[in-house]
XYZ file of C-alpha atoms in Angstrom:
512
model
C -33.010 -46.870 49.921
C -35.635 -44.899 47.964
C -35.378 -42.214 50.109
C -31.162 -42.260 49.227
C -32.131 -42.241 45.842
C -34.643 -39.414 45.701
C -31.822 -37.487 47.517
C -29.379 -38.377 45.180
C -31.852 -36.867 42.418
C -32.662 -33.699 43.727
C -28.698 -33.209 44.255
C -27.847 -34.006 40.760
C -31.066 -31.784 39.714
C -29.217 -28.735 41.927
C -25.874 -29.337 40.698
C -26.963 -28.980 36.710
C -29.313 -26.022 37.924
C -26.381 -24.253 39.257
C -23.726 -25.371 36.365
C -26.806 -24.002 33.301
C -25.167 -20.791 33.374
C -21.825 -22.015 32.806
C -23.422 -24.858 30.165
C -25.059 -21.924 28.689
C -21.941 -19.583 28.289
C -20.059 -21.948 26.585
C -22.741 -23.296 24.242
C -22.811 -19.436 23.091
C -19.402 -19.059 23.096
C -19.076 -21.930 20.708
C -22.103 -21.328 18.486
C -21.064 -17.285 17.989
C -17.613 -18.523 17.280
C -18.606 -20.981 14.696
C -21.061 -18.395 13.507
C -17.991 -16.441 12.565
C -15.900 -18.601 10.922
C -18.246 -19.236 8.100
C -17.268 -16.776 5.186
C -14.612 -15.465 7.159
C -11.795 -16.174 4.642
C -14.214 -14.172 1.653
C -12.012 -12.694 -0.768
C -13.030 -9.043 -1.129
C -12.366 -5.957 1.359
C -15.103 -4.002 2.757
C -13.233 -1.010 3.305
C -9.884 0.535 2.635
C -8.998 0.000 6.130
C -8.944 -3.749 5.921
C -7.001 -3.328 2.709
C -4.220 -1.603 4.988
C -4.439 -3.378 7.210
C -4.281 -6.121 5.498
C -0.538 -5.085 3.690
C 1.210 -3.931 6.731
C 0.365 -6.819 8.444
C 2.148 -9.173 5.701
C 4.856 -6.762 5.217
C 5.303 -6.787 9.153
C 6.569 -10.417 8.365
C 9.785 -9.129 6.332
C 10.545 -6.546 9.175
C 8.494 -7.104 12.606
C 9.575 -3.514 13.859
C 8.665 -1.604 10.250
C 5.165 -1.050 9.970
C 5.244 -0.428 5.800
C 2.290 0.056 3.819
C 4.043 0.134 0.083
C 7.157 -1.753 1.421
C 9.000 -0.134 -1.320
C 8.053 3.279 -3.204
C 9.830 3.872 -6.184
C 7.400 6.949 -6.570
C 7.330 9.670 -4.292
C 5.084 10.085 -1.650
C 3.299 12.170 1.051
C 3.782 11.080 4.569
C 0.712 12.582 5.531
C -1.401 10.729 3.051
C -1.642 7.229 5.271
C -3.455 5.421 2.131
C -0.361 6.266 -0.343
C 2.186 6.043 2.457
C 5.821 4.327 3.151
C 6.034 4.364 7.004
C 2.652 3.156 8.025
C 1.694 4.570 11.711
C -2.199 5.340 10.734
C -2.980 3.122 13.486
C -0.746 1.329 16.390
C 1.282 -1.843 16.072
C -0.603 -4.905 18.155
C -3.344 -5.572 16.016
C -1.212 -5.958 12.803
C 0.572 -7.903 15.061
C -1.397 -10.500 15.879
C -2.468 -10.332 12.474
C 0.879 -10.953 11.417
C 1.098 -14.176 13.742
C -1.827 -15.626 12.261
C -0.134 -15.042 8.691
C 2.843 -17.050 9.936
C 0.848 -19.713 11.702
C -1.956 -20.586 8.748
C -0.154 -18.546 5.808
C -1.222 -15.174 4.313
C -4.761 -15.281 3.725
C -8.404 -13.294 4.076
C -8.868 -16.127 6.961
C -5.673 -15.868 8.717
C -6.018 -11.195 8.414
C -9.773 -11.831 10.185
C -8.848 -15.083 12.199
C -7.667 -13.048 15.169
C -10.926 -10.581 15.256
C -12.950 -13.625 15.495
C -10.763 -14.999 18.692
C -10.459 -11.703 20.122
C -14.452 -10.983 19.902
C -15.305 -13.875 21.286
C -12.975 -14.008 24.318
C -14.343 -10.535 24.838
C -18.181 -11.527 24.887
C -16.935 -14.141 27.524
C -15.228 -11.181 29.494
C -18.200 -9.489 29.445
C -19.582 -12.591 31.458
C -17.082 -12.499 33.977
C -17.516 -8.892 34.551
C -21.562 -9.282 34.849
C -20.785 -12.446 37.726
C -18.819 -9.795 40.134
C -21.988 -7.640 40.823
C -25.340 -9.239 38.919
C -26.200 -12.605 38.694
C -25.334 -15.406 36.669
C -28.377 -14.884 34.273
C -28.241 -11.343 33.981
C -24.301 -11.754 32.692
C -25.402 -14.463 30.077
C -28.128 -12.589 28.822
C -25.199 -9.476 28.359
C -23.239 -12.136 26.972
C -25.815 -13.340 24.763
C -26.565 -10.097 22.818
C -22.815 -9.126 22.432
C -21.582 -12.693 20.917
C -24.425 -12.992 18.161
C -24.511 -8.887 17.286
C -24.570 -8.045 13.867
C -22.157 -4.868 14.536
C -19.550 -7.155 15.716
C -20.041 -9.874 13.180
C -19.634 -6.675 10.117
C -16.170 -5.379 12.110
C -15.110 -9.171 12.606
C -15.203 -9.843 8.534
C -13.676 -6.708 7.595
C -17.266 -5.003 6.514
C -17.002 -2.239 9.055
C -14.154 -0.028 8.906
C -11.310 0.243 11.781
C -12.447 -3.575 11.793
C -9.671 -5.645 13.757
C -8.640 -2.186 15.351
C -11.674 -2.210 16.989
C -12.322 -5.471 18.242
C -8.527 -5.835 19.209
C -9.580 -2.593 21.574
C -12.960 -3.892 22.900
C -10.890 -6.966 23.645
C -8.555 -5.546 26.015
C -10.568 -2.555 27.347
C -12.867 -5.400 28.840
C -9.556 -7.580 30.114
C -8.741 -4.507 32.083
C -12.009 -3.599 33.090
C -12.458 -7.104 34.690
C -8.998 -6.363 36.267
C -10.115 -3.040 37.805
C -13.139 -5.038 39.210
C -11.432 -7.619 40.377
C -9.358 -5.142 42.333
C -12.685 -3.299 43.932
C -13.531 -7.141 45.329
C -10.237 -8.349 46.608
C -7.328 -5.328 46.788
C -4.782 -7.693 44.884
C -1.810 -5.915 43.526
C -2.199 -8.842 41.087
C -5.082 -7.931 39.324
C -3.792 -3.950 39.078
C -0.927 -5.164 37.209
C -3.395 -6.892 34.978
C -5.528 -3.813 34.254
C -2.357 -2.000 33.384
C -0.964 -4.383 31.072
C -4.287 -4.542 29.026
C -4.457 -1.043 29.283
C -1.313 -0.938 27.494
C -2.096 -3.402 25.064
C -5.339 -1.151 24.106
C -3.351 1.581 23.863
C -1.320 -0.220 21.528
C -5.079 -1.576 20.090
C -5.998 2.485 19.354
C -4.255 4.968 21.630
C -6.051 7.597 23.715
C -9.867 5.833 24.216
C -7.817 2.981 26.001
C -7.506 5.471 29.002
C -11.316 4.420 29.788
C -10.538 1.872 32.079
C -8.583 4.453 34.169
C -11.462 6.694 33.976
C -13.506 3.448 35.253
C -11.086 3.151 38.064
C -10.279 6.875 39.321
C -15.028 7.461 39.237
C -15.271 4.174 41.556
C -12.597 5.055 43.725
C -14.155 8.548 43.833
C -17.494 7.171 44.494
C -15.823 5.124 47.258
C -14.278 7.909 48.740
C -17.164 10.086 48.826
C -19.775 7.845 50.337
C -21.553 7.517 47.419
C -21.194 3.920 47.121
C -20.700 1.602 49.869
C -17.044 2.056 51.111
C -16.846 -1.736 52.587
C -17.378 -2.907 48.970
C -14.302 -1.240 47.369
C -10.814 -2.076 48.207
C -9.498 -0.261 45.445
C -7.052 2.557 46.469
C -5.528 5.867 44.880
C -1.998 3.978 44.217
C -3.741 1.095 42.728
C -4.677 3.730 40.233
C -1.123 4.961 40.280
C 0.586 1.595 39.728
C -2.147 0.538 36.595
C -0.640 3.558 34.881
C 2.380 3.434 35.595
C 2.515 -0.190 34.149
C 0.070 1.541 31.066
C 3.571 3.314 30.493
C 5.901 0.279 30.587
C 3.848 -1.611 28.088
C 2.981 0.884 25.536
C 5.751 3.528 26.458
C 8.446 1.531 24.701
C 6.695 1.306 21.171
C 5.640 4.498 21.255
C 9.625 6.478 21.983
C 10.668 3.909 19.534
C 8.918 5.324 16.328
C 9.187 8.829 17.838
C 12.782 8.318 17.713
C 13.043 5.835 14.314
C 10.197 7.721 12.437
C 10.015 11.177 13.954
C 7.991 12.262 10.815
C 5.508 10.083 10.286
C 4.809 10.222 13.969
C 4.295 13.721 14.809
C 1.834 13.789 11.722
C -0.167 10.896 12.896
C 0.016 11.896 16.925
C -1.688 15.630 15.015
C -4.186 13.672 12.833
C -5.415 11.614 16.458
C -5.645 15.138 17.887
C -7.047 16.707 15.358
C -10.651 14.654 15.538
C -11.155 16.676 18.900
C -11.492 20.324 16.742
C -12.103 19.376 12.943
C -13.844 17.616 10.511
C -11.380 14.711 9.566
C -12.207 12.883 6.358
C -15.904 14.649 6.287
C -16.562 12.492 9.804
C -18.151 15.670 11.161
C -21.448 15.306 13.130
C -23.423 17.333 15.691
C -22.874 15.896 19.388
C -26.298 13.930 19.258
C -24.784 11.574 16.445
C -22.877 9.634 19.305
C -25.734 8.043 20.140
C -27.101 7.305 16.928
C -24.404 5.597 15.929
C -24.387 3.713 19.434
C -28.606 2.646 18.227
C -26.385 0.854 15.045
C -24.324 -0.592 17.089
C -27.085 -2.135 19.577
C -29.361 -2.596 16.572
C -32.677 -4.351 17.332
C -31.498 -4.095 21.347
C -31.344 -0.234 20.836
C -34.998 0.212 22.772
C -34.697 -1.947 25.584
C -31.233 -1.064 26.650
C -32.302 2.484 26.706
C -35.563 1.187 28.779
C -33.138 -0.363 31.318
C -30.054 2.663 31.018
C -33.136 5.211 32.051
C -35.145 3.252 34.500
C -31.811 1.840 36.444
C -30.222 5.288 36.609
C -31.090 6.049 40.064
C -30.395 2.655 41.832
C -26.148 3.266 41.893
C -27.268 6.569 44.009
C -30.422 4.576 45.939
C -28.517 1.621 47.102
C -25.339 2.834 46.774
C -24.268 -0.435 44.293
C -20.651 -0.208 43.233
C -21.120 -2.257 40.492
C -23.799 0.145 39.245
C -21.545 2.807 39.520
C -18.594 1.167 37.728
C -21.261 0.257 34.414
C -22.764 3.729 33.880
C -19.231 5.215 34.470
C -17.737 2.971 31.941
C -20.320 3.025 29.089
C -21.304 6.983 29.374
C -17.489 7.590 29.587
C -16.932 7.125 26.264
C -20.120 8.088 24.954
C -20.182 11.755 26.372
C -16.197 12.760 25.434
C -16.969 11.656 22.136
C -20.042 13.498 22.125
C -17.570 16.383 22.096
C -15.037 15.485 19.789
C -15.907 17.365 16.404
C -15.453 14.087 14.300
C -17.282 10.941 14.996
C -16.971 7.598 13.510
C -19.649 5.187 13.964
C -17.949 2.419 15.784
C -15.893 5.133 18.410
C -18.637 3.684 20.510
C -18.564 0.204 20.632
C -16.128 -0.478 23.743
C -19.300 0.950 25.779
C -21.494 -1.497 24.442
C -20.785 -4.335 27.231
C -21.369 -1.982 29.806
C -25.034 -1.257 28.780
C -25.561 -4.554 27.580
C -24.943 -5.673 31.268
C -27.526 -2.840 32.605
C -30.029 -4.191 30.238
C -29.234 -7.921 31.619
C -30.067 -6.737 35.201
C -32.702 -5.144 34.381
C -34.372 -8.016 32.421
C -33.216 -10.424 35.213
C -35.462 -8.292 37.538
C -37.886 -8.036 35.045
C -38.555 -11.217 34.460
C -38.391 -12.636 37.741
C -40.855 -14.955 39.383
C -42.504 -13.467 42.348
C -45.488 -15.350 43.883
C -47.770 -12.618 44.619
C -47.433 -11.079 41.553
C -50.858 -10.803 40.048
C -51.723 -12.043 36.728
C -51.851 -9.183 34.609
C -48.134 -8.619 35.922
C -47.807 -12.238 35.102
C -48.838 -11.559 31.575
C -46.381 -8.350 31.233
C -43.635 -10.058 32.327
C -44.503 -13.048 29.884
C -44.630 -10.566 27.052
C -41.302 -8.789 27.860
C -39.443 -12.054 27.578
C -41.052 -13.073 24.693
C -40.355 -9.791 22.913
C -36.498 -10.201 24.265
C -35.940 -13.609 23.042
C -37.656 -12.402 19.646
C -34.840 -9.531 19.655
C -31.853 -11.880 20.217
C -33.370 -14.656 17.176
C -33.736 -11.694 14.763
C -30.386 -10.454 15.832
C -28.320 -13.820 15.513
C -30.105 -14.222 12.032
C -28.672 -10.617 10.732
C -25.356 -11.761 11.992
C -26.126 -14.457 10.052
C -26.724 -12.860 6.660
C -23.526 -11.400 7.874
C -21.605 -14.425 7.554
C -23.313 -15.474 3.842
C -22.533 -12.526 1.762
C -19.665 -13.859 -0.453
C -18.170 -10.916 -1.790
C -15.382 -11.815 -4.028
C -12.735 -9.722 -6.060
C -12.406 -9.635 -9.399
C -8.607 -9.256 -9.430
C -7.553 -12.767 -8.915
C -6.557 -13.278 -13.023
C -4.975 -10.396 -13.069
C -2.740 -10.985 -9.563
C -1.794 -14.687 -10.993
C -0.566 -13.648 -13.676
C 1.559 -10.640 -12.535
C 2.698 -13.079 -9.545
C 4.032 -15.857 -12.051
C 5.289 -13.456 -15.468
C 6.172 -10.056 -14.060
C 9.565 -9.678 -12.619
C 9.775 -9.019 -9.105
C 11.001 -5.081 -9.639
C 7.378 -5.305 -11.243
C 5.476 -1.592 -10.475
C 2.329 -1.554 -11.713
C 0.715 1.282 -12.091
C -3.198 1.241 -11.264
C -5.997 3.213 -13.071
C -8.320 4.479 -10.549
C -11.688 6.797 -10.780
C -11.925 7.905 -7.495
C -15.787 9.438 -8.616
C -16.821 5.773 -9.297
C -14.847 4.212 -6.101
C -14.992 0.753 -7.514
C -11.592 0.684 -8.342
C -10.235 3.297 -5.635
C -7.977 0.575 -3.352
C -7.456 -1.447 -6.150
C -3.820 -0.956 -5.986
C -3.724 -1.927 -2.239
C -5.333 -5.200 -3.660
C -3.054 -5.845 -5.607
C -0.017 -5.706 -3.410
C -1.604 -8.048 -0.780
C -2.314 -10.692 -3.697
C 0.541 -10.281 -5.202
C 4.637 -9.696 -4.181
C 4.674 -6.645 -6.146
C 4.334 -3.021 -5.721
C 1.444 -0.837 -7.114
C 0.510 2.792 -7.285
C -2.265 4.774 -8.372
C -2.587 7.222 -11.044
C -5.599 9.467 -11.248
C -5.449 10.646 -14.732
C -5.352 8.843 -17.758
C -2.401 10.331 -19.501
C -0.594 10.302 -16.100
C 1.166 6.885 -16.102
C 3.835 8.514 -18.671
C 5.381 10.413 -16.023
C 4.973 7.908 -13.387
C 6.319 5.251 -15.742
C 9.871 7.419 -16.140
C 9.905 7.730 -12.483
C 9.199 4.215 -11.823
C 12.339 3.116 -14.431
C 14.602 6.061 -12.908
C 14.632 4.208 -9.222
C 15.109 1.363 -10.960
C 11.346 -0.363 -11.643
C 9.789 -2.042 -14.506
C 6.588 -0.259 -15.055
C 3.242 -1.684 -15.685
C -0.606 -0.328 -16.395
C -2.978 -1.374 -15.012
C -6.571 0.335 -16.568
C -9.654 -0.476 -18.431
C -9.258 1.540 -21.546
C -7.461 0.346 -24.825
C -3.411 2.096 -24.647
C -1.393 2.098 -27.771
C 1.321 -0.124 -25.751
C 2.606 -3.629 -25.661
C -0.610 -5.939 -24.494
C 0.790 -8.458 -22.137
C -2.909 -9.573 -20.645
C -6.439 -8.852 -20.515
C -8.975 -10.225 -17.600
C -11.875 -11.749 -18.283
C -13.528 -11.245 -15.114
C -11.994 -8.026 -14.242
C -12.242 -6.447 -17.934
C -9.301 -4.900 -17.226
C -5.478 -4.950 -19.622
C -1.633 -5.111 -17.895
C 0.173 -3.047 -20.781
C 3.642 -2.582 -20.459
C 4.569 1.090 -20.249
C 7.139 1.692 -22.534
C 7.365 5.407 -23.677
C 8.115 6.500 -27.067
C 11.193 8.686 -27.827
């Protein structure tokens, strides 16, 4: 009977040492997640992208297949200038998308614009995982898994303080989905799991267009290494028309969208398709950088992790070729395939990178699994090294989850709230008001963008500060009532003045 028992024990013991991985994965899952909800619904915009964003999304829910930015003029405007614009196809349609569910599910909100880039980050930190299981161990995937779900990067692009911020993460999300479909079509040949690497492949496209194509690029260098003996033929069953058949169904999902607004908004399309382009060969919006800035915008993006996931990149280089490790092969294709085009590209933005950042994250947690492995003969001065290099990593991932942290407890707020009430409940709803911005100060730049998400009206910025006359008579000729919007003191009817926001809704009525 004791002997039962004792059995019984040591079973129990090996069946909670083989589920602390999976224990572990979802306590971090939960905890990042929860991490990111606090703050999330803050009030302010960290960038004029979120502001965009932000308004196409919530005019998506008047027309699902218009992407509008100012849903309706009344002023002129440049297609080409994407902050000022009617047509809005600046960036592709999914993320706004799912942005636009979340508005109809919880109501418009800062919560419900960044609810989805909290979901969508974490589900990817958890792909990450399942990638890391196929070829590493269990441990090394939840340290990978680790690092990505509490960094600070992601935490700044999940609450809008990063620009491109749900753009991004909507990307990262699916560019891992089909990555872990590619790999799961090395290990088992299932037409199954090309079909899935070509509908997230899609999707990404949809997410940001061309840098989607990495997990093709994954694909075609694995089957290459395959073919050439450079990695252990046995180990891949992935074949040239797997690769065919994950683009072709890239095409089904994203070709639709894309021949729709080339056909409904040939315009606006052609001049965004150019601007996408146009990052290869010039300096778009002063983003220019010499080819080493790549990867020192990849060191903020990895943060406090930017040392030892160099360590492990340079030290493990060699072992894909030594032992001929597929898996190897798959992570240094993936994460210096986008690093080195971009290295390239004349403009670079500093968060082009971050869909390589699992990739090297999971080189890192083999290398630290190895590292910190418990051999019996090692000696004790090895002992101590290897003591010191987990210490130093856990000491990395604390002072990392506190900056994502301080992330979550900045409570920026707007000051604009007065002023939106009361234009929401006394202006009429052909309301145009007309928005005072000093572009040399930038405080009040996307102030106007602002305003149209917290309110149902439409606003414009004027530059100069005679300049509302003219816009004022353009405003009334398609048939708007005209408001300022500015700081100073106008000689016009006062209608209110903020007292947080200092600033006076005049209406502009001209003088014959």
């Amino acid at each position: 009977m004791p002997f039962l028992q004792v059995k019984s024990n040591l079973s129990i013991l090996k069946t909670v040492k083989q589920s602390f991985p999976a224990i572990s994965l979802v306590i971090v899952l939960l905890l990042s997640f929860g991490l990111k909800l606090n703050n999330l619904g803050h009030l302010n915009f960290g960038s004029v992208d979120e502001c965009c964003h932000a308004l196409v999304a919530k005019n998506l829910l008047k027309h699902p297949f218009k992407p509008t930015l100012i849903d309706i003029p009344y002023l002129p405007y440049k297609e080409a200038t994407w902050s000022e614009n009617h047509i809005w196809l600046h960036k592709p349609i999914l993320p706004l998308w799912q942005i636009c569910v979340s508005y109809w599910t919880l109501g418009v909100s800062t919560f419900a614009l960044r609810l989805p880039s909290a979901i969508l980050s974490t589900f990817a930190a958890g792909f990450t995982y399942l990638i890391g299981t196929q070829f590493l161990t269990r441990r090394a995937a939840v340290t990978a898994t680790t690092i990505q779900a509490f960094s600070g990067f992601i935490m700044q692009l999940t609450h809008g303080y990063q620009f491109s911020d749900a753009i991004d993460i909507s990307l990262l999300f699916y560019c891992e989905l089909g990555i872990y479909g590619v790999v799961r079509t090395i290990k088992t040949g299932q037409w199954r799991f090309v079909l899935l690497a070509g509908i997230a492949q899609g999707l990404a496209f949809l997410s940001k267009t061309y840098p989607a194509f990495i997990i093709t690029g994954v694909a075609f260098t694995v089957w290459l290494a395959s073919k050439f003996s450079l990695a252990k033929k046995e180990e891949c069953r992935l074949r040239g028309q797997h690769i065919l058949g994950m683009l072709i169904t890239t095409i089904l999902i994203a070709g639709p969208w894309m021949l729709y607004t080339a056909f409904q908004y040939p315009v606006e399309f052609k001049i965004e398709h150019n601007y996408i382009f146009r990052h290869l060969t010039e300096d778009v919006e002063g983003w220019r950088a010499p080819w080493y800035k790549v990867f020192l915008y990849s060191a903020q993006i990895f943060n406090l992790f930017t040392v030892p996931v160099v360590v492990a990149v340079c030290c493990s280089f060699l072992r894909p070729f030594r032992e001929k490790n597929i898996g190897l092969y798959l992570l240094y294709a993936w994460g210096f395939g986008v690093l080195l085009p971009f290295s390239l590209a004349t403009t670079k933005t500093p968060s082009a990178t971050l869909i390589s950042m699992p990739a090297f994250l999971l080189i890192l947690g083999g290398f630290v699994e190895r590292t910190t492995r418990h051999k019996s003969n090692d000696s004790p001065y090895r002992r101590r090294i290897r003591v010191a290099w987990a210490t130093l990593l856990v000491v990395l991932c604390v002072g990392e989850s506190i900056q994502a942290w301080r992330v979550t407890q900045t409570r920026n707020e707007h000051t604009l709230s007065e002023i939106a009430a009361f234009a929401g409940e006394h202006l009429p709803k052909n309301a145009v008001l007309l928005t005072e911005t000093n572009v040399r100060k930038g405080e009040t730049h996307y102030d106007y963008l602002r305003l149209m998400f917290f309110t149902e009206h439409t606003a414009r910025p004027y530059y100069l500060k005679s300049a509302w006359k003219s816009l004022s008579q353009q405003v009334r000729e398609q048939g708007g009532l005209p408001y300022v919007v500015t700081f100073r003191e106008l000689d016009l009817p006062l209608l209110f003045k903020s007292k947080a926001d200092k600033r006076t809704i005049y209406l502009a009525e001209l003088s014959d």
